[in-house]
């Protein structure tokens, strides 16, 4: 390929070629801005070629820079661009097009770019380029995660992921919550939310042993056994009891060997924690939060959502509009069980048994939210035996102040609780559950020095993304999924 000098973008905003000579016109813009430009504007579009089509006297190129769902149509009148350059403008190639914004006669787009000059940054052999125009399966796209971001589907997913992430920070910052970066490496296996990954620098071929023959973690990097965090909640509690309202937003890791479409070994979680807040306040915040994020995406990701609605799940838009505008249902666990028992006696069959004391399985959660209420449902006050030790005991001494938010298609999207803030009750629970008391010394001390009622919850970023986009598999809403047996890229 002939070497072509690329135009560079300098801080002064003027394009130059590498010789330093000022190049034509204005700096390149995002394609989403070009769509809004007036006809006659001279501009540069840079991006990757989705398709190229030649007809008599003219070549059409669909160009994407990821800034918006729609591709920019480039029109090349035969003769304007030398053939030795145009031959490299094929699917997958990265190019810059200098040209003029003109009105588009084609349906569904306002403007197109009439090419005056084209520079090829990188050609792509179109006979081997894996990402072709024809629809690929999600499985196939996962195998080409280095090119998947250029596909329509993943491009839309990632723009929505970005918008949701921004909306999450915005929501909490607007309410005065402090952003807490909880540690990813932890030596307290306190939370017990799931199996943990070990973090170690010990030589696995030659493990140091104690005199009793156990692995000697004192010789390990941290001087004791360390793990990747499963949740930032306990640290968030520490901070809530100093800053009142805090939230974490970071990666969490669970070595759960569950090959489901809703579980990842590495996923992102948002965990607000509020002092002076009880379960009702917690529930209200969760509802307000989800509605805010959904409203934000509806306002800011219209084109992407329309794509999901057309190509992935035709209920997505209606569902989101419905959620943004209606109240969530609320039932206690006990009420939920009786709804499910009625369903069973009415002929509905579940794989897992339904009885008071049983954990709600995904099928039960989906029945409640999809069949009974047809909208998100918040279930509260679960039996203490099936929930974590730190959840506040109710006066009935049988249930705890837990809450799960269930969403149609997904099941659990949020899990949270009011925390046990009473020292004696917490200590009693730790002992009764045979938990290693010494691990919880600081967690207990928080109840000894200036305790306060407090509550919080955890939202899985990828779960809300699945809900918003209609994507069926959680592996397709995170850039590089980590699941049992797979951590490529
Ligand atoms: P589930 O029953 O679905 O496994 P959980 O009870 O283990 O969830 P929590 O410990 O309450 O979940 O975690 C809080 C939130 O984190 C969940 O509501 C969910 O949105 C998300 N989450 C939990 N585990 C995973 C996972 N393995 N992959 C992706 N998201 C997860
Ligand atoms: Mn789990």
Coordinates of C-alpha atoms and ligand atoms in Angstrom, one line a residue:
X1 CA 0.0 0.0 0.0
X2 CA 1.2 3.5 -0.8
X3 CA 2.1 5.4 2.3
X4 CA -0.4 8.2 2.8
X5 CA 0.4 11.1 5.2
X6 CA -2.4 11.3 7.7
X7 CA -3.8 14.6 8.8
X8 CA -3.2 15.2 12.5
X9 CA -5.3 17.1 15.0
X10 CA -3.3 19.8 16.7
X11 CA -4.3 21.5 19.9
X12 CA -4.8 24.8 18.1
X13 CA -7.7 23.1 16.3
X14 CA -6.2 23.3 12.8
X15 CA -5.5 20.3 10.7
X16 CA -2.0 19.8 9.5
X17 CA -0.2 17.1 7.6
X18 CA 2.9 15.7 9.2
X19 CA 5.1 18.2 7.3
X20 CA 3.4 20.8 9.5
X21 CA 1.7 22.5 6.7
X22 CA -1.8 23.7 7.7
X23 CA -4.3 21.6 5.9
X24 CA -7.6 22.8 4.5
X25 CA -10.6 23.8 6.6
X26 CA -11.8 23.0 10.1
X27 CA -10.7 20.2 12.4
X28 CA -12.5 16.9 12.1
X29 CA -15.7 16.6 14.1
X30 CA -17.6 13.7 15.5
X31 CA -20.0 12.3 12.9
X32 CA -22.9 13.1 15.3
X33 CA -22.0 16.8 15.0
X34 CA -21.7 16.6 11.2
X35 CA -25.3 15.4 11.1
X36 CA -26.3 18.7 12.7
X37 CA -24.1 20.8 10.5
X38 CA -25.5 23.2 8.0
X39 CA -25.3 22.3 4.3
X40 CA -22.2 23.9 2.7
X41 CA -20.1 23.3 5.8
X42 CA -16.6 22.1 5.0
X43 CA -15.5 19.4 7.4
X44 CA -13.5 16.3 8.0
X45 CA -15.0 12.9 9.0
X46 CA -12.8 10.2 10.4
X47 CA -13.9 6.7 11.0
X48 CA -14.2 3.1 9.9
X49 CA -15.9 2.0 6.7
X50 CA -19.0 -0.1 7.3
X51 CA -19.9 -0.7 3.7
X52 CA -19.0 0.5 0.2
X53 CA -21.3 0.5 -2.8
X54 CA -20.3 1.5 -6.3
X55 CA -22.8 2.5 -8.9
X56 CA -22.6 4.4 -12.1
X57 CA -20.6 7.6 -11.6
X58 CA -20.7 7.5 -7.9
X59 CA -19.4 5.5 -4.9
X60 CA -21.3 5.5 -1.6
X61 CA -19.4 4.8 1.7
X62 CA -21.1 4.3 5.1
X63 CA -18.7 5.7 7.7
X64 CA -18.9 5.3 11.5
X65 CA -16.8 6.8 14.2
X66 CA -18.9 5.4 17.0
X67 CA -20.2 8.7 18.1
X68 CA -23.7 8.0 17.1
X69 CA -25.8 5.1 15.9
X70 CA -26.2 6.3 12.3
X71 CA -23.5 6.0 9.7
X72 CA -22.5 9.0 7.7
X73 CA -23.0 8.5 4.0
X74 CA -20.0 9.6 2.0
X75 CA -20.6 10.4 -1.6
X76 CA -17.7 10.1 -4.0
X77 CA -18.3 11.3 -7.5
X78 CA -16.2 9.2 -9.9
X79 CA -13.0 11.0 -10.8
X80 CA -12.8 13.2 -7.6
X81 CA -10.6 10.7 -5.7
X82 CA -7.7 8.9 -7.4
X83 CA -8.4 5.2 -8.0
X84 CA -5.2 4.1 -6.1
X85 CA -6.7 5.7 -3.0
X86 CA -10.3 4.6 -3.5
X87 CA -9.3 1.0 -4.0
X88 CA -8.3 0.8 -0.3
X89 CA -11.6 2.2 0.9
X90 CA -13.3 -1.1 1.7
X91 CA -15.2 -2.5 4.6
X92 CA -13.1 -2.2 7.8
X93 CA -10.7 0.4 6.5
X94 CA -10.0 3.5 8.6
X95 CA -10.2 6.7 6.6
X96 CA -10.5 10.5 6.8
X97 CA -12.8 12.2 4.4
X98 CA -12.5 15.9 3.7
X99 CA -15.5 17.3 2.1
X100 CA -18.7 19.4 2.1
X101 CA -21.9 18.7 4.0
X102 CA -24.7 18.4 1.4
X103 CA -28.4 17.7 1.7
X104 CA -29.1 14.0 1.3
X105 CA -31.7 12.7 -1.1
X106 CA -31.7 9.4 0.7
X107 CA -34.5 8.6 3.1
X108 CA -33.7 8.6 6.8
X109 CA -30.8 10.9 6.9
X110 CA -30.7 14.7 6.6
X111 CA -27.2 15.2 5.3
X112 CA -24.3 13.4 3.7
X113 CA -20.7 14.3 3.0
X114 CA -19.5 15.0 -0.5
X115 CA -15.9 13.9 -0.6
X116 CA -13.2 16.2 -1.9
X117 CA -10.2 14.3 -0.5
X118 CA -9.8 10.9 1.2
X119 CA -6.9 9.7 3.2
X120 CA -6.5 6.1 4.2
X121 CA -5.1 5.6 7.7
X122 CA -5.4 1.9 7.6
X123 CA -6.6 -0.4 4.8
X124 CA -8.4 -3.7 5.7
X125 CA -8.3 -6.8 3.6
X126 CA -12.0 -7.1 2.8
X127 CA -11.6 -10.8 1.9
X128 CA -10.6 -11.7 5.5
X129 CA -12.2 -8.9 7.6
X130 CA -14.4 -10.8 10.0
X131 CA -17.0 -8.1 10.5
X132 CA -19.2 -8.2 7.4
X133 CA -22.5 -6.4 6.8
X134 CA -24.6 -9.5 7.2
X135 CA -25.9 -10.0 10.8
X136 CA -23.5 -12.0 13.0
X137 CA -24.6 -14.1 16.0
X138 CA -23.7 -12.8 19.4
X139 CA -21.5 -15.8 20.0
X140 CA -19.5 -15.0 16.9
X141 CA -19.1 -11.4 17.9
X142 CA -17.8 -12.5 21.4
X143 CA -15.0 -14.4 19.6
X144 CA -13.9 -11.2 17.9
X145 CA -14.1 -8.9 20.9
X146 CA -11.4 -6.7 19.4
X147 CA -13.6 -5.8 16.5
X148 CA -17.0 -6.2 18.2
X149 CA -17.1 -2.5 19.2
X150 CA -17.5 -1.6 15.6
X151 CA -20.7 -3.7 15.2
X152 CA -24.0 -1.9 15.3
X153 CA -25.2 -3.9 18.3
X154 CA -22.2 -3.6 20.5
X155 CA -21.7 0.0 19.5
X156 CA -25.2 0.8 20.7
X157 CA -24.7 -1.2 23.9
X158 CA -21.6 0.6 24.7
X159 CA -23.0 4.1 24.1
X160 CA -25.8 3.2 26.4
X161 CA -23.4 1.8 29.0
X162 CA -21.5 5.1 28.9
X163 CA -24.7 7.1 29.3
X164 CA -25.9 5.0 32.2
X165 CA -22.5 5.3 33.9
X166 CA -22.6 9.1 33.6
X167 CA -26.3 9.2 34.8
X168 CA -25.3 7.2 37.8
X169 CA -22.7 9.6 39.0
X170 CA -24.9 12.5 38.1
X171 CA -27.8 11.1 40.2
X172 CA -25.7 10.6 43.3
X173 CA -23.6 13.8 42.9
X174 CA -26.8 15.9 42.5
X175 CA -28.0 14.4 45.9
X176 CA -24.7 15.2 47.7
X177 CA -23.5 11.6 47.9
X178 CA -19.8 11.1 48.2
X179 CA -18.1 8.9 45.7
X180 CA -16.2 6.1 47.5
X181 CA -13.6 4.0 45.7
X182 CA -13.7 0.8 47.7
X183 CA -10.6 -1.5 47.6
X184 CA -10.6 -4.3 45.1
X185 CA -8.1 -6.4 47.1
X186 CA -9.4 -7.3 50.5
X187 CA -8.3 -9.5 53.4
X188 CA -11.7 -9.6 55.0
X189 CA -13.9 -12.2 53.6
X190 CA -16.7 -10.6 55.6
X191 CA -19.5 -10.1 53.2
X192 CA -20.0 -13.7 52.2
X193 CA -21.9 -12.7 49.0
X194 CA -20.3 -15.4 46.9
X195 CA -17.1 -17.4 46.3
X196 CA -14.0 -15.3 46.1
X197 CA -11.0 -15.2 43.9
X198 CA -7.6 -15.5 45.7
X199 CA -4.9 -12.9 45.3
X200 CA -1.5 -14.4 45.9
X201 CA 2.1 -14.2 44.8
X202 CA 3.0 -17.5 46.4
X203 CA 4.7 -20.0 44.1
X204 CA 2.0 -22.5 43.4
X205 CA 4.5 -25.2 42.6
X206 CA 6.3 -24.7 45.9
X207 CA 3.8 -23.5 48.5
X208 CA 5.3 -22.6 52.0
X209 CA 3.7 -24.7 54.7
X210 CA 3.1 -24.1 58.4
X211 CA 4.2 -26.8 60.9
X212 CA 0.6 -28.2 60.7
X213 CA 1.0 -28.6 56.9
X214 CA -1.4 -25.7 56.0
X215 CA -0.4 -23.1 53.4
X216 CA 1.6 -20.4 55.2
X217 CA -0.1 -17.2 54.1
X218 CA 2.1 -15.2 56.4
X219 CA 4.7 -15.6 53.7
X220 CA 2.3 -14.3 51.1
X221 CA 2.3 -10.8 49.7
X222 CA -0.1 -9.3 52.2
X223 CA 1.0 -11.5 55.1
X224 CA -2.4 -13.1 55.1
X225 CA -5.0 -14.6 52.8
X226 CA -6.2 -12.0 50.3
X227 CA -9.1 -11.9 47.8
X228 CA -10.7 -9.8 45.2
X229 CA -13.7 -8.0 46.6
X230 CA -17.3 -9.3 46.1
X231 CA -18.8 -6.1 47.3
X232 CA -17.8 -2.6 48.6
X233 CA -20.7 -2.5 51.1
X234 CA -18.8 -3.0 54.3
X235 CA -16.4 -0.2 53.4
X236 CA -19.3 1.9 52.3
X237 CA -20.8 1.5 55.7
X238 CA -17.6 2.8 57.3
X239 CA -17.8 5.9 55.0
X240 CA -21.6 6.4 55.5
X241 CA -20.9 6.6 59.2
X242 CA -18.6 9.6 58.5
X243 CA -20.0 11.3 55.4
X244 CA -23.7 10.5 55.8
X245 CA -24.4 9.5 52.1
X246 CA -21.9 7.7 49.9
X247 CA -21.8 5.4 46.9
X248 CA -19.3 3.1 45.3
X249 CA -19.1 2.4 41.6
X250 CA -16.5 -0.1 40.7
X251 CA -15.7 -3.7 39.6
X252 CA -16.6 -6.6 41.9
X253 CA -15.6 -10.3 41.4
X254 CA -17.4 -13.5 42.2
X255 CA -16.0 -16.9 41.5
X256 CA -19.4 -18.4 41.2
X257 CA -19.5 -21.3 38.9
X258 CA -22.8 -20.4 37.5
X259 CA -23.0 -20.4 33.7
X260 CA -26.1 -18.3 33.4
X261 CA -26.9 -15.5 31.0
X262 CA -27.1 -13.1 34.1
X263 CA -23.8 -13.8 35.9
X264 CA -20.3 -12.6 35.3
X265 CA -17.2 -13.4 37.3
X266 CA -16.2 -9.7 37.0
X267 CA -19.0 -7.1 37.0
X268 CA -19.6 -3.5 37.9
X269 CA -21.7 -2.6 40.9
X270 CA -23.1 0.6 42.3
X271 CA -23.6 0.6 46.0
X272 CA -25.1 3.6 47.8
X273 CA -25.1 3.6 51.5
X274 CA -27.0 6.1 53.6
X275 CA -26.9 6.9 57.3
X276 CA -30.1 8.0 58.9
X277 CA -32.1 5.9 56.5
X278 CA -34.4 2.9 56.9
X279 CA -35.7 0.3 54.6
X280 CA -38.5 2.5 53.3
X281 CA -36.1 5.3 52.5
X282 CA -33.8 2.7 50.8
X283 CA -36.7 1.4 48.7
X284 CA -37.7 4.9 47.6
X285 CA -34.1 5.8 46.7
X286 CA -33.8 2.6 44.6
X287 CA -37.0 3.4 42.7
X288 CA -36.0 7.0 42.2
X289 CA -32.6 5.9 41.0
X290 CA -33.7 3.4 38.5
X291 CA -36.3 5.8 37.1
X292 CA -33.7 8.6 36.8
X293 CA -31.3 6.4 34.9
X294 CA -34.0 5.1 32.6
X295 CA -35.3 8.6 31.9
X296 CA -31.7 9.8 31.2
X297 CA -31.2 7.0 28.7
X298 CA -34.6 7.7 27.0
X299 CA -33.6 11.3 26.7
X300 CA -30.0 10.8 25.5
X301 CA -29.8 7.5 23.6
X302 CA -32.9 7.7 21.4
X303 CA -31.3 6.2 18.3
X304 CA -29.6 3.4 20.1
X305 CA -32.8 2.5 21.9
X306 CA -34.8 2.5 18.7
X307 CA -32.3 0.1 17.3
X308 CA -32.7 -2.3 20.3
X309 CA -36.5 -2.0 20.0
X310 CA -36.3 -2.9 16.3
X311 CA -33.7 -5.5 16.3
X312 CA -33.3 -7.0 19.8
X313 CA -36.6 -6.8 21.7
X314 CA -39.7 -4.9 20.5
X315 CA -40.9 -4.3 24.1
X316 CA -37.8 -2.3 25.2
X317 CA -39.1 1.2 24.5
X318 CA -42.6 0.6 25.9
X319 CA -41.2 -1.1 29.0
X320 CA -38.8 1.8 29.7
X321 CA -41.5 4.4 29.2
X322 CA -43.8 2.5 31.4
X323 CA -41.2 2.2 34.2
X324 CA -40.2 5.8 34.0
X325 CA -43.8 6.8 34.4
X326 CA -45.3 4.3 36.9
X327 CA -44.8 3.3 40.5
X328 CA -43.0 0.1 41.3
X329 CA -45.0 -2.6 43.1
X330 CA -44.1 -3.5 46.6
X331 CA -44.8 -6.8 48.4
X332 CA -43.3 -8.4 51.4
X333 CA -41.6 -11.8 51.0
X334 CA -44.5 -13.4 52.9
X335 CA -47.0 -11.8 50.4
X336 CA -44.8 -12.9 47.5
X337 CA -44.8 -16.5 48.7
X338 CA -48.6 -16.6 49.0
X339 CA -48.9 -15.2 45.4
X340 CA -46.6 -17.9 44.2
X341 CA -48.5 -20.6 46.2
X342 CA -51.7 -19.4 44.7
X343 CA -50.1 -19.7 41.2
X344 CA -49.0 -23.2 42.0
X345 CA -52.4 -24.3 43.1
X346 CA -53.8 -22.7 40.0
X347 CA -51.7 -25.0 37.9
X348 CA -48.5 -23.1 37.4
X349 CA -45.5 -25.3 37.7
X350 CA -42.1 -24.2 38.9
X351 CA -38.8 -26.2 38.9
X352 CA -38.1 -25.2 42.5
X353 CA -40.5 -25.7 45.4
X354 CA -42.4 -22.7 46.8
X355 CA -42.8 -22.5 50.6
X356 CA -42.2 -19.9 53.3
X357 CA -38.5 -20.0 54.0
X358 CA -37.4 -21.0 50.5
X359 CA -35.2 -18.6 48.6
X360 CA -36.9 -17.0 45.6
X361 CA -35.4 -18.5 42.4
X362 CA -35.1 -16.7 39.1
X363 CA -38.3 -18.4 37.8
X364 CA -40.2 -17.1 40.9
X365 CA -38.8 -13.6 40.6
X366 CA -39.8 -13.5 36.9
X367 CA -43.3 -14.8 37.6
X368 CA -43.9 -12.0 40.1
X369 CA -42.6 -9.3 37.9
X370 CA -43.7 -10.6 34.5
X371 CA -47.0 -12.3 35.2
X372 CA -48.3 -10.8 38.5
X373 CA -47.3 -7.1 38.4
X374 CA -46.0 -6.6 34.8
X375 CA -43.5 -4.0 36.1
X376 CA -40.6 -3.9 38.6
X377 CA -41.4 -5.2 42.0
X378 CA -39.7 -4.6 45.3
X379 CA -39.8 -7.6 47.7
X380 CA -38.9 -6.8 51.3
X381 CA -38.6 -8.5 54.7
X382 CA -37.2 -11.9 53.8
X383 CA -36.6 -14.8 56.3
X384 CA -33.4 -14.2 58.2
X385 CA -32.1 -17.6 57.3
X386 CA -31.8 -16.9 53.6
X387 CA -30.2 -13.4 53.9
X388 CA -26.9 -12.1 55.1
X389 CA -26.0 -11.6 58.8
X390 CA -25.8 -7.9 58.6
X391 CA -29.4 -7.2 57.7
X392 CA -31.5 -5.7 60.4
X393 CA -33.7 -8.1 62.4
X394 CA -37.4 -7.2 62.4
X395 CA -39.4 -7.3 65.6
X396 CA -40.9 -10.6 64.6
X397 CA -37.4 -12.0 65.0
X398 CA -38.1 -14.2 61.9
X399 CA -37.5 -11.8 59.0
X400 CA -34.9 -9.2 58.2
X401 CA -35.1 -5.8 56.6
X402 CA -34.0 -7.0 53.2
X403 CA -35.1 -5.8 49.8
X404 CA -34.7 -7.1 46.3
X405 CA -35.8 -5.1 43.2
X406 CA -37.0 -7.5 40.5
X407 CA -37.4 -6.5 36.9
X408 CA -39.2 -8.2 34.1
X409 CA -36.9 -10.5 31.9
X410 CA -34.0 -10.1 34.4
X411 CA -35.2 -11.1 37.8
X412 CA -33.0 -9.5 40.5
X413 CA -31.5 -6.2 39.5
X414 CA -30.9 -4.7 43.0
X415 CA -30.3 -6.3 46.4
X416 CA -30.1 -4.3 49.5
X417 CA -31.2 -3.9 53.2
X418 CA -31.3 -1.8 56.2
X419 CA -28.2 -2.8 58.2
X420 CA -28.2 -4.1 61.7
X421 CA -26.9 -1.1 63.7
X422 CA -27.4 -2.6 67.2
X423 CA -24.2 -4.0 68.6
X424 CA -25.7 -6.7 70.8
X425 CA -28.0 -8.0 68.1
X426 CA -25.2 -8.0 65.5
X427 CA -22.8 -9.8 67.8
X428 CA -25.4 -12.4 68.6
X429 CA -26.0 -13.1 65.0
X430 CA -22.4 -13.4 64.1
X431 CA -22.0 -15.9 66.9
X432 CA -25.2 -17.9 66.1
X433 CA -24.0 -18.2 62.4
X434 CA -20.6 -19.3 63.5
X435 CA -18.9 -16.5 61.7
X436 CA -15.3 -15.8 62.7
X437 CA -15.9 -13.0 65.2
X438 CA -12.3 -11.7 65.1
X439 CA -12.7 -10.8 61.4
X440 CA -15.5 -8.5 62.2
X441 CA -13.9 -6.5 64.9
X442 CA -14.0 -3.2 63.0
X443 CA -17.5 -3.8 61.7
X444 CA -18.6 -4.4 65.3
X445 CA -16.8 -1.3 66.5
X446 CA -18.8 0.8 64.1
X447 CA -21.8 -0.2 66.2
X448 CA -19.9 0.7 69.4
X449 CA -18.8 4.2 68.5
X450 CA -21.5 6.4 67.2
X451 CA -23.8 3.9 65.4
X452 CA -26.8 5.1 63.4
X453 CA -29.6 3.5 61.5
X454 CA -28.3 3.0 57.9
X455 CA -29.2 1.3 54.7
X456 CA -28.0 0.7 51.2
X457 CA -28.2 -1.5 48.2
X458 CA -26.2 -2.9 45.2
X459 CA -27.2 -2.5 41.6
X460 CA -25.4 -4.6 39.0
X461 CA -24.5 -2.3 36.1
X462 CA -24.7 -5.1 33.6
X463 CA -28.1 -6.1 34.9
X464 CA -29.6 -2.7 34.4
X465 CA -28.0 -2.6 30.9
X466 CA -29.6 -5.8 30.0
X467 CA -32.9 -4.4 31.1
X468 CA -32.5 -1.2 29.2
X469 CA -31.2 -2.7 26.0
X470 CA -33.1 -5.9 25.9
X471 CA -29.9 -7.8 25.4
X472 CA -30.4 -11.5 26.4
X473 CA -26.9 -12.4 27.6
X474 CA -24.9 -10.4 30.1
X475 CA -21.7 -11.3 28.2
X476 CA -22.8 -8.9 25.5
X477 CA -23.2 -5.8 27.6
X478 CA -19.6 -5.7 29.0
X479 CA -16.6 -5.1 26.8
X480 CA -14.7 -8.2 27.8
X481 CA -16.7 -10.8 29.7
X482 CA -15.1 -13.0 32.3
X483 CA -17.0 -16.2 33.0
X484 CA -16.1 -19.7 34.0
X485 CA -13.6 -21.0 31.4
X486 CA -13.3 -17.8 29.5
X487 CA -11.2 -14.6 30.1
X488 CA -9.8 -13.9 26.6
X489 CA -8.9 -10.4 25.4
Ligands
LIG1 P1 -28.2 -13.3 42.2 O1 -29.2 -13.9 43.1 O2 -28.7 -12.8 40.9 O3 -26.9 -14.1 42.0 P2 -27.1 -11.9 44.4 O4 -28.1 -12.1 45.4 O5 -25.8 -12.7 44.5 O6 -27.7 -11.9 42.9 P3 -26.2 -9.4 45.5 O7 -25.1 -10.0 46.3 O8 -27.3 -8.8 46.2 O9 -26.7 -10.3 44.4 O10 -25.5 -8.3 44.6 C1 -26.1 -7.0 44.2 C2 -26.4 -6.9 42.7 O11 -25.3 -7.3 42.0 C3 -27.5 -7.9 42.2 O12 -28.7 -7.4 42.5 C4 -27.1 -8.0 40.8 O13 -27.7 -6.8 40.1 C5 -25.7 -7.9 40.7 N1 -25.0 -9.1 40.6 C6 -24.8 -10.1 41.6 N2 -24.0 -11.1 41.2 C7 -23.7 -10.8 39.8 C8 -23.0 -11.5 38.8 N3 -22.3 -12.6 39.1 N4 -22.9 -10.9 37.6 C9 -23.5 -9.7 37.4 N5 -24.2 -9.0 38.3 C10 -24.4 -9.6 39.5
LIG2 MN1 -25.3 -14.4 43.3

